[in-house]
CSV table of C-alpha atoms and ligand atoms in Angstrom, one decimal:
chain,number,residue,atom,x,y,z
A,1,MET,CA,-13.1,13.8,-13.2
A,2,LYS,CA,-14.1,13.3,-9.5
A,3,VAL,CA,-12.1,11.0,-7.4
A,4,LEU,CA,-12.9,9.9,-4.1
A,5,VAL,CA,-9.7,8.6,-2.1
A,6,ILE,CA,-10.5,6.4,0.7
A,7,GLY,CA,-7.6,6.0,3.1
A,8,GLY,CA,-6.3,9.4,1.7
A,9,ASP,CA,-4.8,10.3,5.2
A,10,GLY,CA,-2.4,7.5,4.8
A,11,TYR,CA,1.0,7.1,3.2
A,12,CYS,CA,-0.1,6.3,-0.3
A,13,GLY,CA,-3.4,7.9,-0.1
A,14,TRP,CA,-2.0,11.4,0.9
A,15,ALA,CA,0.5,11.4,-1.9
A,16,THR,CA,-2.0,10.2,-4.3
A,17,ALA,CA,-4.7,12.7,-3.3
A,18,LEU,CA,-2.3,15.7,-3.7
A,19,TYR,CA,-1.0,14.2,-7.1
A,20,LEU,CA,-4.3,14.0,-8.7
A,21,SER,CA,-5.7,17.4,-7.2
A,22,ASN,CA,-2.5,18.9,-8.8
A,23,ARG,CA,-3.2,17.1,-12.0
A,24,GLY,CA,-6.7,19.0,-12.3
A,25,TYR,CA,-8.9,16.0,-10.8
A,26,GLU,CA,-11.6,17.1,-8.3
A,27,VAL,CA,-10.5,15.2,-5.2
A,28,ALA,CA,-12.2,14.2,-1.9
A,29,ILE,CA,-10.5,12.4,0.8
A,30,LEU,CA,-12.5,9.9,3.0
A,31,ASP,CA,-10.5,8.5,6.1
A,32,SER,CA,-11.5,7.2,9.5
A,33,LEU,CA,-8.1,8.5,10.9
A,34,VAL,CA,-7.8,4.9,12.6
A,35,ARG,CA,-4.3,4.7,11.4
A,36,ARG,CA,-3.5,7.6,13.6
A,37,HIS,CA,-5.3,5.7,16.6
A,38,TRP,CA,-3.5,2.1,15.7
A,39,ASP,CA,-0.1,4.2,15.9
A,40,LEU,CA,-1.1,5.4,19.3
A,41,GLU,CA,-2.1,1.9,20.6
A,42,LEU,CA,1.1,0.6,19.5
A,43,CYS,CA,3.2,3.5,20.9
A,44,VAL,CA,4.8,4.1,17.4
A,45,GLU,CA,5.0,7.4,15.6
A,46,THR,CA,6.0,8.2,11.9
A,47,LEU,CA,9.5,9.4,11.5
A,48,THR,CA,8.2,12.5,9.8
A,49,PRO,CA,5.9,14.7,12.1
A,50,ILE,CA,2.6,14.7,10.1
A,51,ALA,CA,0.0,17.4,10.9
A,52,PRO,CA,-3.9,16.8,11.4
A,53,ILE,CA,-5.6,16.2,8.1
A,54,GLN,CA,-7.5,19.5,8.4
A,55,GLN,CA,-4.2,21.4,8.6
A,56,ARG,CA,-2.8,19.7,5.7
A,57,LEU,CA,-5.6,20.2,3.6
A,58,GLN,CA,-6.0,24.1,4.4
A,59,ARG,CA,-2.3,24.5,3.7
A,60,TRP,CA,-2.9,22.8,0.2
A,61,GLN,CA,-5.6,25.0,-0.6
A,62,ASP,CA,-3.6,28.0,0.5
A,63,LEU,CA,-0.5,27.1,-1.6
A,64,THR,CA,-2.3,26.0,-4.6
A,65,GLY,CA,-5.8,27.3,-4.5
A,66,LYS,CA,-7.2,23.6,-5.2
A,67,LYS,CA,-9.9,22.4,-2.5
A,68,ILE,CA,-9.9,19.0,-1.3
A,69,ASP,CA,-13.1,17.9,0.3
A,70,LEU,CA,-13.0,15.8,3.6
A,71,PHE,CA,-15.3,13.0,4.9
A,72,ILE,CA,-14.2,11.8,8.2
A,73,GLY,CA,-15.7,8.3,9.1
A,74,ASP,CA,-15.5,4.6,8.8
A,75,ILE,CA,-16.3,2.7,5.5
A,76,ASN,CA,-17.6,-0.1,7.8
A,77,ASN,CA,-20.5,2.3,8.8
A,78,TYR,CA,-22.6,1.8,5.7
A,79,ASP,CA,-24.8,4.8,6.5
A,80,PHE,CA,-21.7,7.2,6.8
A,81,LEU,CA,-20.3,5.7,3.4
A,82,ILE,CA,-23.4,6.0,1.3
A,83,LYS,CA,-24.1,9.7,2.5
A,84,SER,CA,-20.5,10.6,1.8
A,85,LEU,CA,-20.7,9.1,-1.9
A,86,ARG,CA,-24.2,10.9,-2.5
A,87,GLN,CA,-22.8,14.2,-1.3
A,88,PHE,CA,-19.4,13.8,-3.6
A,89,GLN,CA,-20.8,11.6,-6.4
A,90,PRO,CA,-17.5,10.0,-7.5
A,91,ASP,CA,-16.6,9.1,-11.0
A,92,ALA,CA,-13.8,7.0,-9.4
A,93,ILE,CA,-13.2,5.5,-6.1
A,94,VAL,CA,-9.6,4.8,-5.1
A,95,HIS,CA,-9.9,2.5,-2.2
A,96,PHE,CA,-6.6,2.6,-0.1
A,97,GLY,CA,-8.5,2.5,3.4
A,98,GLU,CA,-7.4,-0.7,5.0
A,99,GLN,CA,-5.3,-2.3,7.8
A,100,ARG,CA,-2.2,-2.6,5.9
A,101,SER,CA,0.6,-4.2,8.1
A,102,ALA,CA,1.2,-7.9,8.0
A,103,PRO,CA,2.7,-8.0,11.4
A,104,PHE,CA,-0.1,-6.0,12.8
A,105,SER,CA,-2.6,-8.7,11.5
A,106,MET,CA,-0.4,-11.4,13.3
A,107,ILE,CA,0.0,-9.9,16.9
A,108,ASP,CA,-2.8,-12.1,18.1
A,109,ARG,CA,-6.5,-13.3,17.4
A,110,GLU,CA,-8.0,-9.8,18.0
A,111,HIS,CA,-5.8,-8.3,15.6
A,112,ALA,CA,-6.3,-10.8,12.9
A,113,VAL,CA,-10.0,-10.5,13.4
A,114,LEU,CA,-9.9,-6.8,13.3
A,115,THR,CA,-7.8,-6.7,10.3
A,116,GLN,CA,-10.1,-8.8,8.3
A,117,THR,CA,-13.3,-7.3,9.5
A,118,ASN,CA,-12.0,-3.9,8.8
A,119,ASN,CA,-10.7,-4.7,5.3
A,120,VAL,CA,-13.3,-7.2,4.0
A,121,VAL,CA,-16.3,-5.6,5.4
A,122,GLY,CA,-15.1,-2.1,4.4
A,123,ASN,CA,-14.6,-3.2,0.9
A,124,LEU,CA,-17.8,-5.2,0.7
A,125,ASN,CA,-19.8,-2.0,1.8
A,126,ILE,CA,-18.1,-0.2,-1.1
A,127,LEU,CA,-19.5,-2.7,-3.5
A,128,TYR,CA,-23.0,-2.6,-2.3
A,129,ALA,CA,-22.9,1.1,-2.4
A,130,MET,CA,-21.6,1.1,-5.9
A,131,LYS,CA,-24.2,-1.5,-6.9
A,132,ASP,CA,-27.2,0.3,-5.2
A,133,GLU,CA,-26.4,3.9,-6.4
A,134,PHE,CA,-23.1,4.3,-8.3
A,135,PRO,CA,-22.9,1.3,-10.8
A,136,GLU,CA,-21.1,3.6,-13.5
A,137,ALA,CA,-18.2,4.3,-11.1
A,138,HIS,CA,-14.7,2.8,-11.3
A,139,LEU,CA,-13.5,1.0,-8.4
A,140,VAL,CA,-9.5,1.2,-8.1
A,141,LYS,CA,-8.6,-1.1,-5.3
A,142,LEU,CA,-5.3,-1.4,-3.7
A,143,GLY,CA,-4.5,-5.2,-3.5
A,144,THR,CA,-0.8,-6.6,-3.0
A,145,MET,CA,1.7,-8.7,-4.8
A,146,GLY,CA,1.5,-10.5,-1.6
A,147,GLU,CA,-1.7,-12.2,-2.5
A,148,TYR,CA,0.4,-14.5,-4.9
A,149,GLY,CA,3.0,-15.7,-2.6
A,150,THR,CA,6.2,-17.1,-4.2
A,151,PRO,CA,5.2,-19.9,-6.5
A,152,ASN,CA,7.8,-21.8,-8.3
A,153,ILE,CA,6.3,-20.8,-11.7
A,154,ASP,CA,5.9,-17.2,-13.2
A,155,ILE,CA,3.2,-14.9,-11.7
A,156,GLU,CA,0.7,-13.3,-14.4
A,157,GLU,CA,-1.3,-10.5,-13.8
A,158,GLY,CA,-4.5,-11.7,-11.9
A,159,TYR,CA,-5.3,-14.7,-14.5
A,160,ILE,CA,-3.6,-17.9,-15.7
A,161,THR,CA,-4.6,-20.0,-18.7
A,162,ILE,CA,-4.6,-23.6,-17.6
A,163,GLU,CA,-4.8,-26.9,-19.6
A,164,HIS,CA,-6.1,-29.8,-17.6
A,165,ASN,CA,-7.1,-33.2,-18.7
A,166,GLY,CA,-7.5,-31.9,-22.2
A,167,ARG,CA,-9.7,-28.9,-21.4
A,168,LYS,CA,-8.4,-25.1,-21.2
A,169,ASP,CA,-9.9,-22.3,-19.2
A,170,THR,CA,-8.4,-18.8,-18.0
A,171,LEU,CA,-8.8,-18.7,-14.2
A,172,PRO,CA,-8.0,-16.3,-11.2
A,173,TYR,CA,-4.1,-16.9,-10.7
A,174,PRO,CA,-3.7,-19.2,-7.6
A,175,LYS,CA,-3.4,-17.3,-4.3
A,176,MET,CA,-0.8,-18.2,-1.5
A,177,PRO,CA,-0.8,-15.2,1.0
A,178,GLY,CA,1.6,-15.0,3.7
A,179,SER,CA,-0.2,-13.2,6.7
A,180,TYR,CA,-3.8,-12.8,7.8
A,181,TYR,CA,-3.6,-9.3,6.3
A,182,HIS,CA,-2.5,-10.6,2.9
A,183,CYS,CA,-5.4,-13.2,3.2
A,184,SER,CA,-7.8,-10.1,3.6
A,185,LYS,CA,-6.5,-8.8,0.2
A,186,VAL,CA,-7.3,-12.3,-1.4
A,187,HIS,CA,-11.0,-12.1,0.0
A,188,ASP,CA,-11.4,-8.6,-1.3
A,189,SER,CA,-10.2,-9.7,-4.6
A,190,THR,CA,-12.6,-12.6,-4.7
A,191,ASN,CA,-15.6,-10.2,-3.6
A,192,ILE,CA,-14.7,-7.5,-6.1
A,193,HIS,CA,-14.5,-10.2,-9.1
A,194,PHE,CA,-17.9,-11.7,-7.9
A,195,ALA,CA,-19.4,-8.3,-7.9
A,196,CYS,CA,-18.1,-7.4,-11.4
A,197,ARG,CA,-19.5,-10.7,-12.7
A,198,ILE,CA,-23.2,-10.5,-11.1
A,199,TRP,CA,-23.8,-6.7,-11.2
A,200,GLY,CA,-21.5,-5.4,-14.2
A,201,LEU,CA,-19.5,-3.3,-11.9
A,202,ARG,CA,-16.1,-1.9,-13.3
A,203,ALA,CA,-13.1,-2.6,-11.1
A,204,THR,CA,-9.4,-2.5,-11.2
A,205,ASP,CA,-7.3,-4.4,-8.5
A,206,LEU,CA,-3.9,-3.0,-8.2
A,207,ASN,CA,-1.6,-5.6,-6.8
A,208,GLN,CA,1.2,-3.3,-5.6
A,209,GLY,CA,4.4,-4.3,-4.4
A,210,VAL,CA,6.1,-2.9,-1.5
A,211,VAL,CA,6.5,0.9,-1.5
A,212,TYR,CA,9.6,3.1,-0.8
A,213,GLY,CA,10.4,6.8,-0.4
A,214,VAL,CA,8.9,9.5,1.0
A,215,LEU,CA,9.0,12.6,-1.3
A,216,THR,CA,6.6,13.2,-4.1
A,217,ASP,CA,6.5,16.9,-5.9
A,218,GLU,CA,3.4,17.7,-3.9
A,219,THR,CA,4.3,16.6,-0.4
A,220,GLY,CA,7.7,18.2,-0.8
A,221,MET,CA,6.1,21.5,-1.4
A,222,ASP,CA,5.6,22.5,2.4
A,223,GLU,CA,6.8,21.1,5.7
A,224,LEU,CA,3.0,20.9,6.5
A,225,LEU,CA,2.4,18.5,3.6
A,226,ILE,CA,4.9,16.0,4.4
A,227,ASN,CA,4.1,12.4,4.1
A,228,ARG,CA,4.5,9.8,7.0
A,229,LEU,CA,7.4,7.5,7.0
A,230,ASP,CA,7.2,4.5,9.0
A,231,TYR,CA,10.2,2.6,10.5
A,232,ASP,CA,8.8,0.6,13.5
A,233,GLY,CA,8.8,-3.1,13.4
A,234,VAL,CA,4.9,-3.3,12.6
A,235,PHE,CA,4.4,-0.6,10.2
A,236,GLY,CA,7.7,0.2,8.9
A,237,THR,CA,8.3,-1.7,5.4
A,238,ALA,CA,11.7,-3.2,4.4
A,239,LEU,CA,13.7,-0.7,2.3
A,240,ASN,CA,12.3,2.4,4.5
A,241,ARG,CA,13.3,0.8,7.6
A,242,PHE,CA,16.9,-0.2,6.3
A,243,CYS,CA,17.5,3.5,5.4
A,244,ILE,CA,16.4,4.8,8.7
A,245,GLN,CA,18.4,2.2,10.4
A,246,ALA,CA,21.4,3.0,8.5
A,247,ALA,CA,21.1,6.7,9.1
A,248,ILE,CA,21.0,6.1,12.9
A,249,GLY,CA,23.7,3.5,13.1
A,250,HIS,CA,21.3,0.4,13.9
A,251,PRO,CA,22.3,-2.9,12.1
A,252,LEU,CA,20.0,-3.5,9.4
A,253,THR,CA,17.4,-6.1,10.1
A,254,VAL,CA,17.4,-8.8,7.5
A,255,TYR,CA,15.0,-11.6,8.5
A,256,GLY,CA,16.6,-15.0,8.0
A,257,SER,CA,18.9,-15.6,5.0
A,258,GLY,CA,17.5,-12.5,3.2
A,259,GLY,CA,16.9,-14.5,0.1
A,260,GLN,CA,13.3,-13.4,0.3
A,261,THR,CA,12.5,-11.6,-3.1
A,262,ARG,CA,9.8,-9.1,-3.2
A,263,ALA,CA,8.3,-6.6,-5.9
A,264,PHE,CA,9.2,-2.8,-5.2
A,265,LEU,CA,8.1,0.5,-6.5
A,266,ASP,CA,9.0,4.2,-5.8
A,267,ILE,CA,6.1,6.1,-3.9
A,268,ARG,CA,6.3,8.5,-7.2
A,269,ASP,CA,5.2,5.6,-9.3
A,270,THR,CA,2.4,4.5,-7.0
A,271,VAL,CA,0.6,8.1,-7.5
A,272,ARG,CA,1.2,7.6,-11.4
A,273,CYS,CA,-0.1,4.0,-11.5
A,274,VAL,CA,-3.2,5.1,-9.8
A,275,GLU,CA,-3.9,7.9,-12.3
A,276,LEU,CA,-3.2,5.6,-15.3
A,277,ALA,CA,-5.8,3.2,-13.9
A,278,ILE,CA,-8.4,6.0,-13.3
A,279,ALA,CA,-7.7,7.7,-16.7
A,280,ASN,CA,-8.2,4.3,-18.5
A,281,PRO,CA,-11.1,2.8,-16.8
A,282,ALA,CA,-12.1,-0.9,-16.7
A,283,GLN,CA,-15.1,-1.8,-18.9
A,284,ALA,CA,-18.5,-2.6,-17.1
A,285,GLY,CA,-18.4,-5.9,-15.9
A,286,GLU,CA,-14.7,-6.2,-16.1
A,287,PHE,CA,-12.5,-7.1,-13.1
A,288,ARG,CA,-9.1,-6.1,-14.3
A,289,VAL,CA,-5.7,-6.8,-12.4
A,290,PHE,CA,-2.5,-4.9,-12.9
A,291,ASN,CA,0.6,-5.9,-11.0
A,292,GLN,CA,1.8,-2.6,-9.5
A,293,PHE,CA,5.6,-2.6,-9.2
A,294,THR,CA,8.6,-1.6,-11.0
A,295,GLU,CA,11.6,-3.9,-9.8
A,296,LEU,CA,12.2,-7.2,-8.0
A,297,PHE,CA,14.8,-7.3,-5.3
A,298,SER,CA,15.8,-9.8,-2.4
A,299,VAL,CA,15.9,-8.4,0.9
A,300,GLY,CA,19.4,-9.2,1.4
A,301,SER,CA,20.4,-7.4,-2.0
A,302,LEU,CA,18.5,-4.3,-0.9
A,303,ALA,CA,20.3,-4.2,2.5
A,304,GLU,CA,23.7,-4.6,0.7
A,305,LYS,CA,22.6,-1.6,-1.6
A,306,VAL,CA,21.6,0.5,1.4
A,307,ARG,CA,25.2,-0.5,3.0
A,308,GLU,CA,26.9,0.8,-0.1
A,309,ALA,CA,25.2,4.2,-0.3
A,310,GLY,CA,25.6,4.7,3.3
A,311,ALA,CA,29.3,4.1,3.0
A,312,ALA,CA,29.5,6.7,0.0
A,313,LEU,CA,27.8,9.1,2.4
A,314,GLY,CA,30.6,8.2,5.3
A,315,LEU,CA,28.0,6.0,7.3
A,316,LYS,CA,29.2,2.8,8.6
A,317,VAL,CA,26.4,0.3,8.0
A,318,GLU,CA,26.3,-3.4,9.5
A,319,VAL,CA,24.0,-6.0,8.2
A,320,ASP,CA,22.4,-8.4,10.8
A,321,HIS,CA,20.5,-11.6,9.8
A,322,LEU,CA,18.0,-11.9,12.5
A,323,ASP,CA,16.1,-15.3,13.3
A,324,ASN,CA,13.0,-14.7,10.9
A,325,PRO,CA,10.1,-13.9,13.0
A,326,ARG,CA,7.8,-14.9,10.0
A,327,VAL,CA,7.0,-18.1,8.3
A,328,GLU,CA,8.1,-17.6,4.6
A,329,LYS,CA,10.5,-19.1,2.2
A,330,GLU,CA,13.8,-17.4,2.2
A,331,GLU,CA,15.3,-19.1,-1.0
A,332,HIS,CA,12.9,-19.3,-3.7
A,333,TYR,CA,11.8,-18.6,-7.3
A,334,PHE,CA,10.2,-15.2,-8.0
A,335,ASN,CA,9.2,-13.7,-11.3
A,336,ALA,CA,6.1,-11.5,-11.7
A,337,LYS,CA,4.9,-9.8,-14.9
A,338,ASN,CA,4.0,-6.3,-14.8
A,339,THR,CA,3.4,-5.3,-18.4
A,340,ASN,CA,-0.2,-3.9,-18.0
A,341,LEU,CA,0.9,-0.4,-16.4
A,342,LEU,CA,3.8,-0.2,-18.6
A,343,ASP,CA,1.7,-0.5,-21.7
A,344,LEU,CA,-0.5,2.2,-20.5
A,345,GLY,CA,2.6,4.4,-20.3
A,346,LEU,CA,4.2,4.1,-17.0
A,347,GLN,CA,7.7,5.2,-16.9
A,348,PRO,CA,9.4,3.8,-13.8
A,349,HIS,CA,11.5,5.5,-11.1
A,350,LEU,CA,14.1,2.8,-10.9
A,351,LEU,CA,15.8,2.5,-7.4
A,352,SER,CA,18.8,4.5,-7.6
A,353,ASP,CA,21.7,6.0,-5.3
A,354,SER,CA,20.1,9.3,-5.3
A,355,LEU,CA,17.0,8.0,-4.0
A,356,LEU,CA,18.8,6.1,-1.2
A,357,ASP,CA,20.7,9.3,-0.5
A,358,SER,CA,17.5,11.3,-0.2
A,359,LEU,CA,16.0,8.7,2.3
A,360,LEU,CA,19.2,8.6,4.1
A,361,ASN,CA,19.3,12.3,4.4
A,362,PHE,CA,15.6,12.6,5.3
A,363,ALA,CA,16.3,10.1,8.1
A,364,THR,CA,19.3,11.9,9.3
A,365,LYS,CA,17.1,15.1,9.4
A,366,TYR,CA,14.5,13.5,11.8
A,367,GLN,CA,16.6,11.1,13.7
A,368,HIS,CA,15.9,12.7,17.0
A,369,ARG,CA,12.4,11.3,16.5
A,370,VAL,CA,13.5,7.8,16.3
A,371,ASP,CA,12.4,5.4,19.2
A,372,LYS,CA,15.0,2.7,18.8
A,373,SER,CA,13.0,0.4,20.9
A,374,GLN,CA,10.6,0.1,18.2
A,375,ILE,CA,13.1,-1.1,15.5
A,376,LEU,CA,13.5,-4.7,16.3
A,377,PRO,CA,10.6,-7.0,15.1
A,378,LYS,CA,8.5,-8.1,18.1
A,379,VAL,CA,5.5,-10.1,16.4
A,380,SER,CA,6.1,-13.6,15.6
A,381,TRP,CA,4.2,-15.9,13.1
A,382,HIS,CA,5.3,-19.1,15.0
A,383,ARG,CA,3.2,-21.2,17.2
A,384,LYS,CA,4.6,-20.6,20.6
B,401,LIG,P1,-1.7,3.6,5.7
B,401,LIG,O1,-1.8,2.6,7.0
B,401,LIG,O2,-0.6,4.6,5.7
B,401,LIG,O3,-3.1,4.3,5.1
B,401,LIG,C1,-4.3,3.8,5.1
B,401,LIG,C2,-5.4,4.7,5.5
B,401,LIG,O4,-6.6,4.0,5.5
B,401,LIG,C3,-5.0,5.2,7.1
B,401,LIG,O5,-5.2,6.8,6.9
B,401,LIG,C4,-6.2,4.7,7.9
B,401,LIG,O6,-6.8,5.7,8.7
B,401,LIG,C5,-7.4,4.4,6.7
B,401,LIG,N1,-8.4,3.5,7.0
B,401,LIG,C6,-8.1,2.2,7.3
B,401,LIG,N2,-9.2,1.6,7.6
B,401,LIG,C7,-10.5,2.4,7.2
B,401,LIG,C8,-11.8,2.4,7.3
B,401,LIG,N3,-12.4,1.3,7.8
B,401,LIG,N4,-12.5,3.3,7.0
B,401,LIG,C9,-11.8,4.6,6.6
B,401,LIG,N5,-10.5,4.7,6.5
B,401,LIG,C10,-9.6,3.7,6.9
B,401,LIG,O7,-1.4,2.4,4.5
B,401,LIG,P2,-0.6,2.5,3.0
B,401,LIG,O8,0.7,2.3,3.3
B,401,LIG,O9,-0.8,4.0,2.6
B,401,LIG,O10,-1.4,1.6,2.3
B,401,LIG,C11,-2.7,2.0,1.6
B,401,LIG,C12,-3.0,0.7,0.6
B,401,LIG,O11,-2.2,0.4,-0.1
B,401,LIG,C13,-3.4,-0.3,1.7
B,401,LIG,O12,-4.7,-0.9,1.3
B,401,LIG,C14,-2.3,-1.3,1.4
B,401,LIG,O13,-2.8,-2.7,1.7
B,401,LIG,C15,-1.8,-1.0,0.1
B,401,LIG,N6,-0.6,-1.2,0.1
B,401,LIG,C16,0.4,-0.7,0.7
B,401,LIG,C17,1.8,-0.9,0.3
B,401,LIG,C18,3.0,-0.1,1.3
B,401,LIG,O14,4.2,-0.7,1.0
B,401,LIG,N7,2.7,0.8,1.8
B,401,LIG,C19,2.1,-1.7,-0.5
B,401,LIG,C20,1.2,-2.6,-1.4
B,401,LIG,C21,-0.3,-2.3,-0.9
B,402,LIG,N1,11.9,-7.9,6.1
B,402,LIG,C1,13.2,-8.0,6.6
B,402,LIG,N2,13.4,-7.1,7.5
B,402,LIG,C2,12.5,-5.9,7.9
B,402,LIG,C3,11.4,-5.9,7.4
B,402,LIG,C4,11.0,-6.9,6.4
B,402,LIG,O1,13.9,-8.9,6.1
B,402,LIG,O2,13.1,-5.1,8.8
B,402,LIG,C5,11.6,-8.9,5.1
B,402,LIG,C6,10.1,-9.5,5.4
B,402,LIG,O3,10.5,-10.8,6.0
B,402,LIG,C7,9.4,-9.9,4.1
B,402,LIG,C8,9.8,-8.7,3.2
B,402,LIG,O4,11.0,-8.0,4.0
B,402,LIG,O5,10.0,-11.1,3.5
B,402,LIG,C9,8.8,-7.7,2.9
B,402,LIG,O6,8.3,-7.2,4.3
B,402,LIG,P1,7.9,-5.8,4.4
B,402,LIG,O7,7.4,-5.6,5.9
B,402,LIG,O8,8.6,-4.8,3.9
B,402,LIG,O9,6.4,-5.9,3.6
B,402,LIG,P2,5.1,-6.8,3.8
B,402,LIG,O10,4.8,-7.2,5.3
B,402,LIG,O11,5.0,-7.7,2.7
B,402,LIG,O12,3.9,-5.6,3.7
B,402,LIG,C10,4.2,-4.4,2.8
B,402,LIG,C11,3.1,-3.4,3.1
B,402,LIG,C12,1.7,-4.2,2.7
B,402,LIG,C13,1.9,-4.5,1.3
B,402,LIG,C14,3.2,-5.4,0.9
B,402,LIG,C15,3.3,-5.5,-0.5
B,402,LIG,O13,3.0,-3.2,4.4
B,402,LIG,O14,0.7,-3.3,2.9
B,402,LIG,O15,0.7,-5.1,0.8
B,402,LIG,O16,4.3,-4.6,1.6
B,402,LIG,S1,3.9,-7.4,-0.8
B,402,LIG,O17,4.9,-7.2,0.0
B,402,LIG,O18,4.3,-7.3,-2.3
B,402,LIG,O19,2.8,-8.0,-0.6
């Protein structure tokens, strides 16, 4: 099966492309490399030194004998996109290629517009390319659990059956996104659902939680295959940031009370979930939604776990509660379903001490690359 991984130079996409290639899929990566450009613009760098994509792919081929094709360009450029698709002829299109940071989208008007244009237009271009020339391909699109927000009722997988004034219907689950980035994902979902209804396309929206970890079997094979690991206040995500902060003796940056509960998963499960979606495609006309996470944690409880794991390794870890730069509920109900992927056979890697140890060790190994001035959050959701 031929799989095009859009955004395959990024954190989730790189791990997924190698995993699928190793599993015998014929893989190509399409990426504009714009994420490397955004890092330069913000003067931030991944903790782990990542090689240029061409070198990464050459090393993969030298090590495994497996070739991954590369298309460098922007999916907002329809001509480039359709020519790449014609050349590769994918059976499945895995779409990771978006601006994915909530703080980046909240920097100012320009970054909000950039995020929504990049994400919504890019995704719409893919839908048109599929309608025009690849109507049988399966779109596997990375959405986010943050589309739902934190409602005071259980979160279903994409749809909810509602009875209202004596009538009943199954409708898209209500959305309450928490940043202009998260809003872009809601817009994407609406567009994909509509395209499935009117053109009979087949798509799976993977509403993924916050991803943690850095090692997968494939990225661990060689230093040149190492994955990115972001720790800065814009692109770094909660648990990855906490482990790096602990390793370098920086107090953990819990925003507000820390009662914010989110869905999490190990990057080794990200790659497996994507494969499960590809191997079990949606039907023609079906817009399928999977909630892609394995466990729920409050941010405060994660900080506590990192403090304990650090203490066991002899690190003295302090936990700080900063004024929350975001506008979000800090104490709330949160209970989300995630049975669709489990029913397809996902066997989760649960958060363990050994995972925390490995992240802490990784962070210690590369601590000389940490720019401490990039740790505290600088982007605010609040009206000045
Ligand atoms: P990332 O920034 O590491 O990778 C995204 C990649 O997409 C980058 O290599 C970037 O250059 C590329 N890209 C962006 N816009 C593009 C465009 N217009 N054309 C071509 N390429 C483009 O992000 P990630 O953490 O790997 O996230 C991948 C996807 O998964 C995103 O859609 C994100 O919203 C989703 N997601 C990520 C997480 C997480 O915790 N990292 C959690 C849930 C969902
Ligand atoms: N948080 C802290 N301290 C930190 C960083 C974050 O307390 O140092 C808190 C935030 O306030 C928030 C929670 O942790 O309540 C999650 O923040 P995050 O930065 O780890 O994740 P988020 O902004 O939601 O975005 C990340 C990815 C995004 C993906 C999303 C999945 O960057 O691409 O869509 O996780 S989810 O959160 O389920 O929407």
